[in-house]
Amino acid sequence: MTDNLTELNEQFADKRPKELIRHALEQHDAIAVSFSGAEDVVLIDMAVKINPDVKIFTLDTGRLHPETYEFIEKVRKHYNITIDIQTPDQKALQDFVREKGLFSFYEDGHQECCGVRKIAPLRNKLATLDAWITGQRRDQSPGTRSDVNLIEEDGAFPGRNGTLIKYNPLALWTSAQVWEYIKVFDVPYNKLHEQGFVSIGCQPCTRATLPNQHEREGRWWWEGAGHKECGLHAGNIISKS
């Protein structure tokens, strides 16, 4: 498998992201695009042009910005698609909030909250798939994503038959290329980007960034500058620990 993935990464290194998406959709029946409600809409724009019935899902943590919820609905209508919205297990969430309150992450870190609101729902969704398509880019987080490949075996989550393949068509793109695509093809985007937000997550854990700050500095800013990951792409951290 590793040798095959190495060959595929070399094969698609000089090809357009859309070609990799086409390849991914042709290779797997149980595959879906992960839509985070920020820039991943570029993936949707490419994917629906290949297959209008492509499966798309997003995570609703219950703590997103109002603008993000509006954006998800805008994307749904713009492309006339169904977006599978994954939500936390209500009992697990209620138990967590009852014990820790609504803002425990400011005191003991974001991992536990993300575990309940993001990781568990994602794990449940990925357990039904053979592969998923994400918007990860190497320039998003130099500390954890600088080695992201176009195609890789997911080291953090299993698929429905064990192995889960992760496709990152935008891995080699820069933020500038993403926004050039958004402009050229008139792709919808989150209004928060116009307010200085670059990397957008949950409302209590996201803030606008200042000029020349890296985009991940707007996430979990009260924590150290190390691994700015919530766990959705935990393999990035695991592989470097």
GROMACS .gro file of C-alpha atoms in nm:
model
  241
    1MET     CA    1   0.000   0.000   0.000
    2THR     CA    2   0.279   0.243   0.096
    3ASP     CA    3   0.465   0.186  -0.232
    4ASN     CA    4   0.145   0.237  -0.428
    5LEU     CA    5   0.068   0.563  -0.245
    6THR     CA    6   0.421   0.688  -0.312
    7GLU     CA    7   0.373   0.623  -0.683
    8LEU     CA    8   0.034   0.795  -0.683
    9ASN     CA    9   0.171   1.101  -0.504
   10GLU     CA   10   0.444   1.129  -0.766
   11GLN     CA   11   0.191   1.078  -1.044
   12PHE     CA   12  -0.040   1.357  -0.927
   13ALA     CA   13   0.225   1.601  -0.801
   14ASP     CA   14   0.212   1.807  -1.121
   15LYS     CA   15  -0.159   1.762  -1.193
   16ARG     CA   16  -0.452   1.986  -1.103
   17PRO     CA   17  -0.646   1.916  -0.782
   18LYS     CA   18  -0.957   1.843  -0.988
   19GLU     CA   19  -0.779   1.552  -1.154
   20LEU     CA   20  -0.700   1.399  -0.818
   21ILE     CA   21  -1.061   1.444  -0.707
   22ARG     CA   22  -1.177   1.270  -1.025
   23HIS     CA   23  -0.936   0.983  -0.957
   24ALA     CA   24  -1.056   0.953  -0.597
   25LEU     CA   25  -1.423   0.945  -0.693
   26GLU     CA   26  -1.353   0.680  -0.956
   27GLN     CA   27  -1.161   0.461  -0.712
   28HIS     CA   28  -1.408   0.445  -0.424
   29ASP     CA   29  -1.781   0.394  -0.391
   30ALA     CA   30  -1.788   0.497  -0.026
   31ILE     CA   31  -1.614   0.834  -0.038
   32ALA     CA   32  -1.715   1.182   0.077
   33VAL     CA   33  -1.586   1.537   0.076
   34SER     CA   34  -1.525   1.691   0.418
   35PHE     CA   35  -1.656   2.048   0.423
   36SER     CA   36  -1.537   2.257   0.717
   37GLY     CA   37  -1.735   2.566   0.627
   38ALA     CA   38  -1.433   2.780   0.541
   39GLU     CA   39  -1.223   2.732   0.226
   40ASP     CA   40  -1.314   2.368   0.161
   41VAL     CA   41  -1.595   2.490  -0.062
   42VAL     CA   42  -1.327   2.492  -0.335
   43LEU     CA   43  -1.334   2.113  -0.310
   44ILE     CA   44  -1.712   2.113  -0.346
   45ASP     CA   45  -1.693   2.339  -0.649
   46MET     CA   46  -1.450   2.099  -0.817
   47ALA     CA   47  -1.624   1.781  -0.707
   48VAL     CA   48  -1.980   1.868  -0.814
   49LYS     CA   49  -1.852   1.950  -1.162
   50ILE     CA   50  -1.732   1.591  -1.182
   51ASN     CA   51  -2.025   1.428  -1.005
   52PRO     CA   52  -2.327   1.639  -0.903
   53ASP     CA   53  -2.426   1.364  -0.659
   54VAL     CA   54  -2.095   1.354  -0.473
   55LYS     CA   55  -2.133   1.288  -0.100
   56ILE     CA   56  -2.049   1.587   0.122
   57PHE     CA   57  -2.047   1.614   0.499
   58THR     CA   58  -1.969   1.874   0.762
   59LEU     CA   59  -1.940   1.883   1.140
   60ASP     CA   60  -2.176   2.102   1.341
   61THR     CA   61  -2.017   2.134   1.685
   62GLY     CA   62  -2.299   2.350   1.816
   63ARG     CA   63  -2.049   2.634   1.871
   64LEU     CA   64  -1.998   2.768   1.519
   65HIS     CA   65  -2.031   3.136   1.427
   66PRO     CA   66  -2.372   3.247   1.298
   67GLU     CA   67  -2.192   3.344   0.976
   68THR     CA   68  -2.069   2.988   0.937
   69TYR     CA   69  -2.417   2.840   0.967
   70GLU     CA   70  -2.539   3.094   0.710
   71PHE     CA   71  -2.249   3.001   0.485
   72ILE     CA   72  -2.322   2.627   0.500
   73GLU     CA   73  -2.680   2.698   0.394
   74LYS     CA   74  -2.561   2.930   0.118
   75VAL     CA   75  -2.333   2.659  -0.019
   76ARG     CA   76  -2.613   2.402  -0.003
   77LYS     CA   77  -2.842   2.622  -0.212
   78HIS     CA   78  -2.571   2.751  -0.447
   79TYR     CA   79  -2.474   2.402  -0.560
   80ASN     CA   80  -2.814   2.241  -0.503
   81ILE     CA   81  -2.654   1.968  -0.295
   82THR     CA   82  -2.727   1.767   0.015
   83ILE     CA   83  -2.483   1.828   0.300
   84ASP     CA   84  -2.475   1.556   0.562
   85ILE     CA   85  -2.444   1.751   0.888
   86GLN     CA   86  -2.284   1.547   1.166
   87THR     CA   87  -2.357   1.650   1.525
   88PRO     CA   88  -2.221   1.541   1.864
   89ASP     CA   89  -2.381   1.259   2.061
   90GLN     CA   90  -2.626   1.447   2.282
   91LYS     CA   91  -2.573   1.242   2.598
   92ALA     CA   92  -2.194   1.265   2.571
   93LEU     CA   93  -2.221   1.639   2.513
   94GLN     CA   94  -2.464   1.694   2.799
   95ASP     CA   95  -2.244   1.494   3.036
   96PHE     CA   96  -1.937   1.690   2.931
   97VAL     CA   97  -2.102   2.031   2.970
   98ARG     CA   98  -2.259   1.932   3.301
   99GLU     CA   99  -1.920   1.833   3.439
  100LYS     CA  100  -1.690   2.090   3.278
  101GLY     CA  101  -1.912   2.384   3.183
  102LEU     CA  102  -1.920   2.565   2.850
  103PHE     CA  103  -1.571   2.714   2.848
  104SER     CA  104  -1.345   2.454   3.010
  105PHE     CA  105  -1.107   2.467   2.714
  106TYR     CA  106  -0.975   2.804   2.830
  107GLU     CA  107  -0.851   2.632   3.146
  108ASP     CA  108  -0.741   2.283   3.045
  109GLY     CA  109  -0.701   2.292   2.667
  110HIS     CA  110  -0.927   2.231   2.371
  111GLN     CA  111  -0.866   1.860   2.315
  112GLU     CA  112  -1.142   1.722   2.538
  113CYS     CA  113  -1.408   1.955   2.401
  114CYS     CA  114  -1.300   1.885   2.044
  115GLY     CA  115  -1.310   1.516   2.126
  116VAL     CA  116  -1.679   1.532   2.211
  117ARG     CA  117  -1.791   1.790   1.957
  118LYS     CA  118  -1.572   1.698   1.657
  119ILE     CA  119  -1.372   1.379   1.683
  120ALA     CA  120  -1.644   1.137   1.792
  121PRO     CA  121  -1.891   1.250   1.521
  122LEU     CA  122  -1.613   1.241   1.261
  123ARG     CA  123  -1.506   0.892   1.368
  124ASN     CA  124  -1.865   0.770   1.332
  125LYS     CA  125  -1.891   0.917   0.983
  126LEU     CA  126  -1.556   0.788   0.861
  127ALA     CA  127  -1.642   0.439   0.984
  128THR     CA  128  -1.893   0.426   0.696
  129LEU     CA  129  -1.639   0.526   0.429
  130ASP     CA  130  -1.340   0.384   0.243
  131ALA     CA  131  -1.191   0.727   0.170
  132TRP     CA  132  -1.244   1.097   0.234
  133ILE     CA  133  -1.139   1.418   0.063
  134THR     CA  134  -1.012   1.705   0.278
  135GLY     CA  135  -0.895   2.063   0.225
  136GLN     CA  136  -0.565   2.027   0.411
  137ARG     CA  137  -0.276   2.235   0.277
  138ARG     CA  138   0.088   2.229   0.374
  139ASP     CA  139   0.096   2.605   0.425
  140GLN     CA  140  -0.192   2.600   0.677
  141SER     CA  141   0.018   2.491   0.972
  142PRO     CA  142   0.395   2.456   0.928
  143GLY     CA  143   0.424   2.271   1.259
  144THR     CA  144   0.182   1.989   1.175
  145ARG     CA  145   0.084   1.998   0.808
  146SER     CA  146   0.411   2.070   0.628
  147ASP     CA  147   0.446   1.706   0.524
  148VAL     CA  148   0.086   1.643   0.419
  149ASN     CA  149   0.071   1.429   0.106
  150LEU     CA  150  -0.181   1.441  -0.174
  151ILE     CA  151  -0.283   1.083  -0.097
  152GLU     CA  152  -0.218   0.904   0.231
  153GLU     CA  153  -0.344   0.632   0.455
  154ASP     CA  154  -0.529   0.785   0.747
  155GLY     CA  155  -0.332   0.699   1.058
  156ALA     CA  156  -0.595   0.826   1.300
  157PHE     CA  157  -0.928   0.682   1.184
  158PRO     CA  158  -1.037   0.346   1.042
  159GLY     CA  159  -1.274   0.313   0.748
  160ARG     CA  160  -1.561   0.071   0.706
  161ASN     CA  161  -1.326  -0.210   0.605
  162GLY     CA  162  -1.028  -0.105   0.814
  163THR     CA  163  -0.795   0.104   0.601
  164LEU     CA  164  -0.910   0.459   0.528
  165ILE     CA  165  -0.754   0.660   0.245
  166LYS     CA  166  -0.733   1.037   0.277
  167TYR     CA  167  -0.709   1.258  -0.030
  168ASN     CA  168  -0.575   1.613   0.010
  169PRO     CA  169  -0.609   1.765  -0.339
  170LEU     CA  170  -0.507   2.114  -0.222
  171ALA     CA  171  -0.202   1.997  -0.024
  172LEU     CA  172   0.044   2.169  -0.258
  173TRP     CA  173  -0.162   2.485  -0.304
  174THR     CA  174  -0.103   2.810  -0.120
  175SER     CA  175  -0.370   3.024   0.039
  176ALA     CA  176  -0.321   3.269  -0.248
  177GLN     CA  177  -0.405   2.998  -0.502
  178VAL     CA  178  -0.719   2.904  -0.311
  179TRP     CA  179  -0.841   3.263  -0.310
  180GLU     CA  180  -0.754   3.309  -0.675
  181TYR     CA  181  -0.977   3.009  -0.753
  182ILE     CA  182  -1.255   3.154  -0.537
  183LYS     CA  183  -1.235   3.483  -0.729
  184VAL     CA  184  -1.210   3.334  -1.078
  185PHE     CA  185  -1.496   3.087  -1.035
  186ASP     CA  186  -1.712   3.307  -0.811
  187VAL     CA  187  -1.713   3.049  -0.533
  188PRO     CA  188  -1.910   3.133  -0.215
  189TYR     CA  189  -1.704   3.201   0.095
  190ASN     CA  190  -1.761   3.265   0.464
  191LYS     CA  191  -1.830   3.635   0.537
  192LEU     CA  192  -1.596   3.610   0.837
  193HIS     CA  193  -1.304   3.616   0.593
  194GLU     CA  194  -1.393   3.981   0.526
  195GLN     CA  195  -1.349   4.053   0.898
  196GLY     CA  196  -0.992   3.927   0.927
  197PHE     CA  197  -1.068   3.564   1.004
  198VAL     CA  198  -0.850   3.323   0.808
  199SER     CA  199  -0.870   2.983   0.979
  200ILE     CA  200  -1.227   2.948   1.103
  201GLY     CA  201  -1.340   2.701   1.367
  202CYS     CA  202  -1.574   2.728   1.665
  203GLN     CA  203  -1.673   3.077   1.776
  204PRO     CA  204  -1.511   3.070   2.123
  205CYS     CA  205  -1.185   2.929   1.982
  206THR     CA  206  -1.137   3.146   1.675
  207ARG     CA  207  -1.037   3.508   1.635
  208ALA     CA  208  -0.926   3.736   1.356
  209THR     CA  209  -0.554   3.753   1.285
  210LEU     CA  210  -0.338   4.061   1.252
  211PRO     CA  211  -0.128   4.145   0.945
  212ASN     CA  212   0.166   3.905   0.906
  213GLN     CA  213   0.031   3.664   1.165
  214HIS     CA  214   0.003   3.303   1.049
  215GLU     CA  215  -0.354   3.188   0.999
  216ARG     CA  216  -0.334   2.924   1.274
  217GLU     CA  217  -0.251   3.195   1.528
  218GLY     CA  218  -0.621   3.275   1.522
  219ARG     CA  219  -0.704   2.929   1.661
  220TRP     CA  220  -0.672   2.838   2.033
  221TRP     CA  221  -0.456   3.148   2.082
  222TRP     CA  222  -0.444   3.103   2.461
  223GLU     CA  223  -0.245   2.781   2.417
  224GLY     CA  224   0.116   2.734   2.312
  225ALA     CA  225   0.224   2.778   1.953
  226GLY     CA  226   0.279   2.405   1.906
  227HIS     CA  227   0.031   2.159   1.760
  228LYS     CA  228  -0.266   2.369   1.654
  229GLU     CA  229  -0.484   2.071   1.562
  230CYS     CA  230  -0.822   1.973   1.700
  231GLY     CA  231  -0.775   1.607   1.618
  232LEU     CA  232  -0.955   1.585   1.285
  233HIS     CA  233  -0.615   1.534   1.128
  234ALA     CA  234  -0.450   1.382   1.434
  235GLY     CA  235  -0.225   1.172   1.213
  236ASN     CA  236  -0.028   1.491   1.141
  237ILE     CA  237   0.069   1.506   1.508
  238ILE     CA  238   0.101   1.134   1.569
  239SER     CA  239   0.350   1.094   1.288
  240LYS     CA  240   0.576   1.357   1.439
  241SER     CA  241   0.563   1.258   1.806
   0.00000   0.00000   0.00000
